[in-house]
Tab-separated table of C-alpha atoms and ligand atoms in Angstrom:
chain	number	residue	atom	x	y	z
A	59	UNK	CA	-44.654	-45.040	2.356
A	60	UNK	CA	-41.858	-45.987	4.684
A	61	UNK	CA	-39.279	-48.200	3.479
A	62	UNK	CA	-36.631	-50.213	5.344
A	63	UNK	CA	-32.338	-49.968	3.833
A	64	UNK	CA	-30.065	-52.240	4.493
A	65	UNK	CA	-26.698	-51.873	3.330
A	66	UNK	CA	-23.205	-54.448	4.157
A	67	UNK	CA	-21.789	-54.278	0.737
A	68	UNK	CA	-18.137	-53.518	2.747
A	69	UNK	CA	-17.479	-52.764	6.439
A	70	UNK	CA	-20.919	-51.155	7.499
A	71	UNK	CA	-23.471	-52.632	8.671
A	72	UNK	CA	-26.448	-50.065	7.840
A	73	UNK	CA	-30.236	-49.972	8.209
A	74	UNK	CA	-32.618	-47.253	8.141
A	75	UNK	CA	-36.106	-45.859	7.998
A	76	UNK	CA	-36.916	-43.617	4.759
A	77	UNK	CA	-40.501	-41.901	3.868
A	78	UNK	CA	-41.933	-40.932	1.117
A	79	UNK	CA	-41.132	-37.892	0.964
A	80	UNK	CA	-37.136	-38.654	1.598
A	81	UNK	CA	-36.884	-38.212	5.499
A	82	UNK	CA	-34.310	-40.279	7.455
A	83	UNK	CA	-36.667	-41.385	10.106
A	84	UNK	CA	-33.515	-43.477	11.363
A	85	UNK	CA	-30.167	-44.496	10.281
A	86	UNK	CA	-28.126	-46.665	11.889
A	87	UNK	CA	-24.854	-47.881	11.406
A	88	UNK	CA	-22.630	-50.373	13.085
A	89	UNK	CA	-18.682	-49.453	11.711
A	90	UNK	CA	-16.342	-52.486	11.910
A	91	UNK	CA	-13.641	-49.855	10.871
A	92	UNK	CA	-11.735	-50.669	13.966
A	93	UNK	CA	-11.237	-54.257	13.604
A	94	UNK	CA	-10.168	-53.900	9.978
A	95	UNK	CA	-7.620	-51.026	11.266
A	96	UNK	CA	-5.715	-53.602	12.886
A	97	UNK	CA	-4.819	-55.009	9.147
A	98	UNK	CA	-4.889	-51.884	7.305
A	99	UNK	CA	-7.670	-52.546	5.201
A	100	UNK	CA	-11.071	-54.354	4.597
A	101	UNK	CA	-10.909	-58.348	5.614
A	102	UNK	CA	-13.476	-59.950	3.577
A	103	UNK	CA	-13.905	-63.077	5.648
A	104	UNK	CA	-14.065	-61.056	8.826
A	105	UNK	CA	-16.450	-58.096	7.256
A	106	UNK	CA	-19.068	-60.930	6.573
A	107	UNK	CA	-19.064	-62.514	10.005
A	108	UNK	CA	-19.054	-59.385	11.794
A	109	UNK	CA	-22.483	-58.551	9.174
A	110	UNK	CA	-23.651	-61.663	10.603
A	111	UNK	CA	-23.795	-60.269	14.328
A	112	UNK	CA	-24.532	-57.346	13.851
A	113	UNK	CA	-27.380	-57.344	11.100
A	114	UNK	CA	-30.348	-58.008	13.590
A	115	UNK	CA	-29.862	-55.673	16.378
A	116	UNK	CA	-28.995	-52.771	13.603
A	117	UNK	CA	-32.457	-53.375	11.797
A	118	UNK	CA	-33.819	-53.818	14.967
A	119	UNK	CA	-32.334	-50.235	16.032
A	120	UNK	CA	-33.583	-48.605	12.954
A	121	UNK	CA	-36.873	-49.648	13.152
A	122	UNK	CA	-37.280	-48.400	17.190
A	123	UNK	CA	-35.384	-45.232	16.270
A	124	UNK	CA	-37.735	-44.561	13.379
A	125	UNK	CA	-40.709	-44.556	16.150
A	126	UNK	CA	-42.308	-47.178	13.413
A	127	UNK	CA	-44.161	-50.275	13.989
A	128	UNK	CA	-42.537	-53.472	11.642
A	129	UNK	CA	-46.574	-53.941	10.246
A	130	UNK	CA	-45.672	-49.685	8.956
A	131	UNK	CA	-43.151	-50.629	6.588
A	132	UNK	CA	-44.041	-50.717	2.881
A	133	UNK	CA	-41.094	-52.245	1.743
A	134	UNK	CA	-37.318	-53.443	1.801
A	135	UNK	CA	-33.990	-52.062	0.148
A	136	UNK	CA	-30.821	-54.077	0.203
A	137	UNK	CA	-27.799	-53.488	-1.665
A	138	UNK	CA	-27.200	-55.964	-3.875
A	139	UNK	CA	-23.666	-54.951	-5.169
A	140	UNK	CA	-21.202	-54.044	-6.727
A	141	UNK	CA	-19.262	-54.915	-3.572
A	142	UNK	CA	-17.741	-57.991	-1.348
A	143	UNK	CA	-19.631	-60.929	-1.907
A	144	UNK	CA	-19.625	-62.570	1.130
A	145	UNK	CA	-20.930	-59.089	2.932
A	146	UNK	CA	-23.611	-58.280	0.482
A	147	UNK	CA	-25.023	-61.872	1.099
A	148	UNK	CA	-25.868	-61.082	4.418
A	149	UNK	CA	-27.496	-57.919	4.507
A	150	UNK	CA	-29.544	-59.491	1.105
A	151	UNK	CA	-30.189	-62.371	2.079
A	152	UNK	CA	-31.631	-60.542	5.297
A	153	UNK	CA	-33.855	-58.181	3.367
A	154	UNK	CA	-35.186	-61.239	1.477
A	155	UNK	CA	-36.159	-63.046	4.405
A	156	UNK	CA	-37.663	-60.235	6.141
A	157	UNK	CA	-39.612	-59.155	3.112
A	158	UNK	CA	-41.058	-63.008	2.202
A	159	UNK	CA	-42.165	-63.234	5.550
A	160	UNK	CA	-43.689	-60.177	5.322
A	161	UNK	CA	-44.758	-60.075	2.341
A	162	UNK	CA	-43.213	-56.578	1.314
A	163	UNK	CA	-41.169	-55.784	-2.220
A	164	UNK	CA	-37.868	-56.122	-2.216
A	165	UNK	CA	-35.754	-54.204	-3.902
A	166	UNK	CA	-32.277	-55.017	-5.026
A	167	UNK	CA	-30.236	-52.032	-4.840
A	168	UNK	CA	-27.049	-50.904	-6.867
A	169	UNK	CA	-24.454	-49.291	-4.361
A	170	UNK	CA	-23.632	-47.104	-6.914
A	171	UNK	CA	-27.220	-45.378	-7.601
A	172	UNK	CA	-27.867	-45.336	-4.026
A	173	UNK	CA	-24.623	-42.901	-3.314
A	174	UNK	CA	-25.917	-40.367	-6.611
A	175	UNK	CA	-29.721	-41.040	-4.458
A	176	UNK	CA	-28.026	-39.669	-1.004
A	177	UNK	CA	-27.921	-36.344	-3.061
A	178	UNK	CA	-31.824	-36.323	-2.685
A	179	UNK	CA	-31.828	-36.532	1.202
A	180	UNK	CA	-31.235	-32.961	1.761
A	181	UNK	CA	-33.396	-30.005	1.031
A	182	UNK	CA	-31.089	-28.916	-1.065
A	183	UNK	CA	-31.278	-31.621	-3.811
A	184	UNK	CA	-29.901	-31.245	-7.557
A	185	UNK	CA	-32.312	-30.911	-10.313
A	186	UNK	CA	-32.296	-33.154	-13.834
A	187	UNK	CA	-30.051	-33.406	-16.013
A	188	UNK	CA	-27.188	-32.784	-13.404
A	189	UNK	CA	-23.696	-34.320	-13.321
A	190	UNK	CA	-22.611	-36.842	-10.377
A	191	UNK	CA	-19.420	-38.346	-9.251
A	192	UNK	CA	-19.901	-41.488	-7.120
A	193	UNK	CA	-16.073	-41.258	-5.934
A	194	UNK	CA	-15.351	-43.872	-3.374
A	195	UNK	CA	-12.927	-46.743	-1.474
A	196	UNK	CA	-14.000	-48.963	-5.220
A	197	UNK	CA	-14.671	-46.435	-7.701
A	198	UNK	CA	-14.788	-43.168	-9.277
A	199	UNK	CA	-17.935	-43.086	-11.983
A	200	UNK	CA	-19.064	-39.912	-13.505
A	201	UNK	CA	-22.828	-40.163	-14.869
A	202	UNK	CA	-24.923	-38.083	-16.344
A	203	UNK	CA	-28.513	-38.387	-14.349
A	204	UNK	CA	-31.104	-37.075	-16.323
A	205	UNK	CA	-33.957	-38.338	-14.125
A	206	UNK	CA	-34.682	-40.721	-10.851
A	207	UNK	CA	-34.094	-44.026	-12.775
A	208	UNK	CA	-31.708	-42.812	-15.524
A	209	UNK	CA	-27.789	-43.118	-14.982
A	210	UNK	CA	-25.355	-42.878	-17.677
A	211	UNK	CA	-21.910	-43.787	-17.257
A	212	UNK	CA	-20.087	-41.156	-18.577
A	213	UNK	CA	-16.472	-42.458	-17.105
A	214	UNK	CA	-15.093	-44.361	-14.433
A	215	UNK	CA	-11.513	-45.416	-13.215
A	216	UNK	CA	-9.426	-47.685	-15.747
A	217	UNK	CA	-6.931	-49.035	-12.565
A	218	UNK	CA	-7.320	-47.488	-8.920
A	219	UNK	CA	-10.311	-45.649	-7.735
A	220	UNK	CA	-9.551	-42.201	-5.659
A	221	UNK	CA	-10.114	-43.788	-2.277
A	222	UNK	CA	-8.234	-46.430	-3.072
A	223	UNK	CA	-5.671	-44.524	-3.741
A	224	UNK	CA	-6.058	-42.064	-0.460
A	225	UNK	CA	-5.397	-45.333	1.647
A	226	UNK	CA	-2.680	-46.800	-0.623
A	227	UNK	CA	-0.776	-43.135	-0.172
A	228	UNK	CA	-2.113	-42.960	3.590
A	229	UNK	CA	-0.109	-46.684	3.880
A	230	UNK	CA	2.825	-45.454	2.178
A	231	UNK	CA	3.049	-42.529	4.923
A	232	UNK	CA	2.335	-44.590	8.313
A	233	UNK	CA	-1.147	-42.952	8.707
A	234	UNK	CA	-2.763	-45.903	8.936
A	235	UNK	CA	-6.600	-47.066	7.471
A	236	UNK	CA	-8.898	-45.285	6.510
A	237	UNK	CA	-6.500	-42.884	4.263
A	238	UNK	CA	-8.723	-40.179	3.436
A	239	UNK	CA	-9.901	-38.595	6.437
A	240	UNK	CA	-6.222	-39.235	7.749
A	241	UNK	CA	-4.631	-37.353	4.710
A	242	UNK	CA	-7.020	-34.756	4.444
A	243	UNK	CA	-5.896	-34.141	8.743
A	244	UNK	CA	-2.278	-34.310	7.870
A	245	UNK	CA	-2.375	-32.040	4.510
A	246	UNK	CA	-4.555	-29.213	6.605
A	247	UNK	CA	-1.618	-29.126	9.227
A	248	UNK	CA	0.365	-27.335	6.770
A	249	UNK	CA	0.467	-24.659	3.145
A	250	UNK	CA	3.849	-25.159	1.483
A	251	UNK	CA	3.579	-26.302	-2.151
A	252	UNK	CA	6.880	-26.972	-2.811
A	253	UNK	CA	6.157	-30.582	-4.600
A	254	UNK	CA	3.974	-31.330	-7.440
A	255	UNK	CA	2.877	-34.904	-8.454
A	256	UNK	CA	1.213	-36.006	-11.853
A	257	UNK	CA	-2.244	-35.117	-13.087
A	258	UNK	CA	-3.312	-38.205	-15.458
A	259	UNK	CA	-6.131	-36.790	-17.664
A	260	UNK	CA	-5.845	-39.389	-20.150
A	261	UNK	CA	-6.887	-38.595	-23.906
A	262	UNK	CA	-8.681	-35.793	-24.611
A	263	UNK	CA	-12.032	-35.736	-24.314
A	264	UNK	CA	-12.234	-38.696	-22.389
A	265	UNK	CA	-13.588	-38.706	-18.840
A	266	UNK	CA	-12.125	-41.599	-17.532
A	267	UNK	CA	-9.807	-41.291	-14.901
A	268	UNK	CA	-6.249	-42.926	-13.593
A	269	UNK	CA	-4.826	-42.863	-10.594
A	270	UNK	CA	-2.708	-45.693	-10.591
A	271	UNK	CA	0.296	-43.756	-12.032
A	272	UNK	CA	0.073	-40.834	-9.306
A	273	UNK	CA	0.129	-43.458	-6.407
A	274	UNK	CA	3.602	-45.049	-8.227
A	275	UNK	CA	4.696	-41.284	-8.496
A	276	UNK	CA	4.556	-40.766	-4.265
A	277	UNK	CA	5.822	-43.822	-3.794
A	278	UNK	CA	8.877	-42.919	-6.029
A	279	UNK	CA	9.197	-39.564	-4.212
A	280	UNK	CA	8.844	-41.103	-0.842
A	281	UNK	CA	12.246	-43.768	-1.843
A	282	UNK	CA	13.860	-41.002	-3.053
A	283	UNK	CA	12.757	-38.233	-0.268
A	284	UNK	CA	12.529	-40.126	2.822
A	285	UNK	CA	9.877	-38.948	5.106
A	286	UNK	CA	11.867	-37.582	8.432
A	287	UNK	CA	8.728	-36.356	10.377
A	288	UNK	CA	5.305	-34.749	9.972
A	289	UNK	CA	6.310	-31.655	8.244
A	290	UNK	CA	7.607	-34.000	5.367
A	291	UNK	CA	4.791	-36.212	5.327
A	292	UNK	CA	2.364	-33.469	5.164
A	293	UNK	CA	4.153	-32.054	2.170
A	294	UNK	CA	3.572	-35.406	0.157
A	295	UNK	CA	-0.055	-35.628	1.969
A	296	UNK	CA	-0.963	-32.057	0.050
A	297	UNK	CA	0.388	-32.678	-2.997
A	298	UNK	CA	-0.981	-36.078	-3.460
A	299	UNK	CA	-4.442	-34.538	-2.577
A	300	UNK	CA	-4.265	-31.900	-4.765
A	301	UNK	CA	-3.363	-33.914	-7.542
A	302	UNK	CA	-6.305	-35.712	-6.763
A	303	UNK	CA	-8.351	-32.754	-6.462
A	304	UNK	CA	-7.000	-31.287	-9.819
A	305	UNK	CA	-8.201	-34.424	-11.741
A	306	UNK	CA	-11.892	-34.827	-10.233
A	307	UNK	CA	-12.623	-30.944	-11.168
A	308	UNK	CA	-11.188	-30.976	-14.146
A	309	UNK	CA	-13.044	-34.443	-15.344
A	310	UNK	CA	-16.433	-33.051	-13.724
A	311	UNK	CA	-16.228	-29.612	-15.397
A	312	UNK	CA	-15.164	-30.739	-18.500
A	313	UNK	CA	-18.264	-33.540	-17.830
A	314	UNK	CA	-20.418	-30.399	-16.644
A	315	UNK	CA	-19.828	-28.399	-20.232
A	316	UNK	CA	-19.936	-31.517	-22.480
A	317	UNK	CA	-23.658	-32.290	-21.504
A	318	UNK	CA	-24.311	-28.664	-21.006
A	319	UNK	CA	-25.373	-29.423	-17.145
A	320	UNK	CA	-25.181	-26.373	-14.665
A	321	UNK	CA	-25.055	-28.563	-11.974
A	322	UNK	CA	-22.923	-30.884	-9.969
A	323	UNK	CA	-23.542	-33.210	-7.014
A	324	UNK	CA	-20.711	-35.939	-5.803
A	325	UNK	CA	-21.055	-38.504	-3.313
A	326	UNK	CA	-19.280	-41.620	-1.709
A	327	UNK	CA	-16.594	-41.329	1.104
A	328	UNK	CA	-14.211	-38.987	-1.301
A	329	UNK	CA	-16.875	-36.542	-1.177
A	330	UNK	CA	-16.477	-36.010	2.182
A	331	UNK	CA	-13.036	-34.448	1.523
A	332	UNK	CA	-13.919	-30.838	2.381
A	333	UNK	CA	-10.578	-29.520	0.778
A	334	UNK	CA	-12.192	-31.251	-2.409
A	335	UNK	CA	-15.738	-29.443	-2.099
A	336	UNK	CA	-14.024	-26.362	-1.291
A	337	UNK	CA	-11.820	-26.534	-4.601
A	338	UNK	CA	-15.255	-28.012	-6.722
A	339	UNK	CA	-17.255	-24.823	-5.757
A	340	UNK	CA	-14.427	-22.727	-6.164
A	341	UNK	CA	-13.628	-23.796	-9.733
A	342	UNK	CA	-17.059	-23.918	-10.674
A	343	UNK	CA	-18.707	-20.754	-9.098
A	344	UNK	CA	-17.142	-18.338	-12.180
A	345	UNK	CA	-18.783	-21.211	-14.550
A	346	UNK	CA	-22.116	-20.637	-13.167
A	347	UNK	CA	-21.965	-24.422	-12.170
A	348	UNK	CA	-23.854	-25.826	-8.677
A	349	UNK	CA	-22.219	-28.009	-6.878
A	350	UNK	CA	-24.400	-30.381	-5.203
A	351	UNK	CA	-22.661	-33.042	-1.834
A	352	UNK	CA	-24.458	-34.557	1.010
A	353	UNK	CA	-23.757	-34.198	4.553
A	354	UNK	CA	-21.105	-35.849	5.954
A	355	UNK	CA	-23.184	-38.234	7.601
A	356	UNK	CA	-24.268	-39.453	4.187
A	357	UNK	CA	-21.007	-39.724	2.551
A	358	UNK	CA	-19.999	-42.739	3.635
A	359	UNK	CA	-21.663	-46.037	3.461
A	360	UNK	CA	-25.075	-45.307	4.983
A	361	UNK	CA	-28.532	-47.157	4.608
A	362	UNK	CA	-30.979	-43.848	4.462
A	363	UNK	CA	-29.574	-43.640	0.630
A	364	UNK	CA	-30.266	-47.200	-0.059
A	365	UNK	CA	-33.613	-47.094	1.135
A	366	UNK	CA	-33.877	-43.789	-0.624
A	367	UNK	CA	-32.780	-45.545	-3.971
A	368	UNK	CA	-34.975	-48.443	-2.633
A	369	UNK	CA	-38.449	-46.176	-2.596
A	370	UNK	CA	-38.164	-44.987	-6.726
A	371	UNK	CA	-37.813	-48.643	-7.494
A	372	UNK	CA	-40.427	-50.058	-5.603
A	373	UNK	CA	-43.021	-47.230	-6.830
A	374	UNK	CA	-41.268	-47.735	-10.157
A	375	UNK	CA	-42.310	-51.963	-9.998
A	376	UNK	CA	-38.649	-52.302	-10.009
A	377	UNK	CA	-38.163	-55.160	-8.022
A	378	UNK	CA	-36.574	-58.304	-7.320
A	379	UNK	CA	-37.146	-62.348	-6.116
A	380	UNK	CA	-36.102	-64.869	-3.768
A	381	UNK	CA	-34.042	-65.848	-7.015
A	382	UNK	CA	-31.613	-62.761	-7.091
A	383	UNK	CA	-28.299	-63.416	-6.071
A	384	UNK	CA	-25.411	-60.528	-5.303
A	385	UNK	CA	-22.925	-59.262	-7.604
A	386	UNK	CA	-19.534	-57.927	-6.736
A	387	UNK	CA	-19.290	-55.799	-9.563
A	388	UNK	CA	-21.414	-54.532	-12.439
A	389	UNK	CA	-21.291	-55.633	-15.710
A	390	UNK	CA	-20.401	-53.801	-18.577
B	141	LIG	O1	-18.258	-44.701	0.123
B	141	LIG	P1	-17.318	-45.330	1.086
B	141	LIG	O2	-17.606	-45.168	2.556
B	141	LIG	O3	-17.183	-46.866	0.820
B	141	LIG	C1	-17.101	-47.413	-0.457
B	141	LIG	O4	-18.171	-47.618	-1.085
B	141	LIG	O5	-15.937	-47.609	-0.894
B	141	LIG	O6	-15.862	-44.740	0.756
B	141	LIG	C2	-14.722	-45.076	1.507
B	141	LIG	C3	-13.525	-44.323	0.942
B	141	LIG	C4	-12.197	-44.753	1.570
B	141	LIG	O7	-11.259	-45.013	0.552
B	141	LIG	C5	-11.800	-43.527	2.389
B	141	LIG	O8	-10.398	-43.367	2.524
B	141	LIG	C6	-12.401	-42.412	1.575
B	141	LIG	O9	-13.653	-42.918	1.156
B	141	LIG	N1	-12.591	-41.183	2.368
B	141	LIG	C7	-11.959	-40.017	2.101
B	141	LIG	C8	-12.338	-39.120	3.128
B	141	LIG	N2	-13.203	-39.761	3.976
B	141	LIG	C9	-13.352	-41.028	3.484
B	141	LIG	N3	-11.115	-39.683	1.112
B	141	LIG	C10	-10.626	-38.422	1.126
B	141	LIG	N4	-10.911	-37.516	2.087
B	141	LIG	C11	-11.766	-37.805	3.092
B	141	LIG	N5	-12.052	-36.898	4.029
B	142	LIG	ZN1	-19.947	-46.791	-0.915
């Protein structure tokens, strides 16, 4: 069974080729990160035109690259949300068209389940129950996953989700968009420790998570403690990732222990913080605790995980209509 991902829930355009047996026969994806640079953040208006253009010639790519013929495909993945509306509408609306015409399933993808699904694109994949942290630019979930088609939200972020907050911090210290990748850089450049911002664990017991009052905290230190150069901003860089850091292992392991799971896999663009991996399988090696990431090619916002997410529900009848709109976010 091959089946065709498509993903433009934010400023990737994806689309690729995924068999039965979880190979990426092709994944391509078409980064508008460099428009959106220019603003210092995601445009809504402009992510959904530049979908537009680009949608056709990406499937197109995928389905050359994947050395398949259209008539091989056994059916279509979009994401359907959470994310921006206007951008999920074009890679669904897309997925619907080519399936009707076609007359493939369709399946109607959750953003979310496809990041915990890019865990099973490696040949090193977790086994049930485990615990997974979709930690991303829109949110930080912890679930317990105790099979292909069972997610449950354990906690998730009550204000800013981690990413968010790596490219609020990343603002705050002239790095410029994306934050993450740009803090990790700057905090590597350098090992003093001599500041140390909040860790918000919230009540006890709970595995939500807040970041909102650690991104206030650097912004406080930064009014107060002027950044002169490099050397200072990598300072604040470090200790705002740390404190970042702190709070995801501490939430997962104390996760890990409450559902007695001996295994860990995280996902999303946060996960490809290699200072955060590092720390993860540091903490958790002593614990007897796996810790399960994908590459870093499947971090990000890829269309090999939708389609991955996109294969259990179509075996699983799991799909959707011409009558399914988007969501931007899920309902609780
Ligand atoms: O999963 P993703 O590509 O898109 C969403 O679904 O949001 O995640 C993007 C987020 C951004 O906030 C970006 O700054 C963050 O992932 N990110 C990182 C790193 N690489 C990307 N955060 C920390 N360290 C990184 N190396
Ligand atoms: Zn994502």
């Amino acid at each position: 069974m091959c089946i065709l991902g498509i993903e433009s829930s934010c400023d990737e355009t994806a689309a690729a080729v995924v068999d039965k047996e979880m190979r990426i026969l092709s994944s391509v994806i078409a980064s508008q990160v460099d428009v959106h640079r220019q603003y210092g953040g995601v445009v809504p208006e402009l992510a959904s035109r530049m979908h537009s253009e680009a949608i056709t010639p990406v499937v197109e790519k995928a389905v050359h690259q994947a050395g398949i013929a259209v008539t091989d495909l056994q059916g279509v993945a979009a994401t359907r949300g959470p994310g921006l509306v206007g951008a999920l509408l074009v890679g669904f609306n897309f997925a619907k068209a080519f399936a009707w015409a076609r007359e493939l399933p369709l399946a109607g993808v959750n953003h979310l389940e496809a990041h915990i699904h890019s865990l099973f694109l490696t040949d090193c994949a977790p086994d049930f129950p485990f615990i997974a942290l979709v930690v991303s630019g829109g949110h930080t979930n912890i679930y317990h996953v105790s099979a292909e088609n069972r997610f449950e939200l354990m906690g998730q972020t009550r204000d800013d989700a981690a990413g968010e907050a790596f490219d609020k911090v990343a603002k705050m210290l002239g790095l410029g968009y994306p934050g993450g990748p740009a803090i990790e850089e700057m905090a590597n450049t350098q090992n003093i420790n001599d500041i140390r911002f909040p860790r918000s664990l919230l009540e006890k017991g709970s595995f939500d998570f807040s970041f909102s009052g650690l991104k206030s905290a650097v912004a406080r230190h930064i009014l107060e403690n002027p950044v002169k150069d490099d050397a200072d901003k990598a300072r604040v860089a470090s200790a705002f990732q740390a404190a970042v850091i702190d709070v995801l292992c501490e939430k997962l392991i104390g996760a890990a222990k409450f559902r007695n799971c001996r295994q860990i896999g995280i996902s999303g663009g946060v996960s490809a913080n290699q200072t955060f991996v590092a720390a993860l399988t540091g903490r958790t090696a002593k614990k007897n605790i796996r810790v399960f990431a994908p590459p870093l090619s499947l971090c990000g916002d890829n269309a090999a995980m939708v389609a991955a997410r996109g294969a259990v529900m179509i075996r699983d009848g799991q799909t959707c209509g011409l009558d399914h709109d988007v969501f931007s976010r899920v309902l609780t």
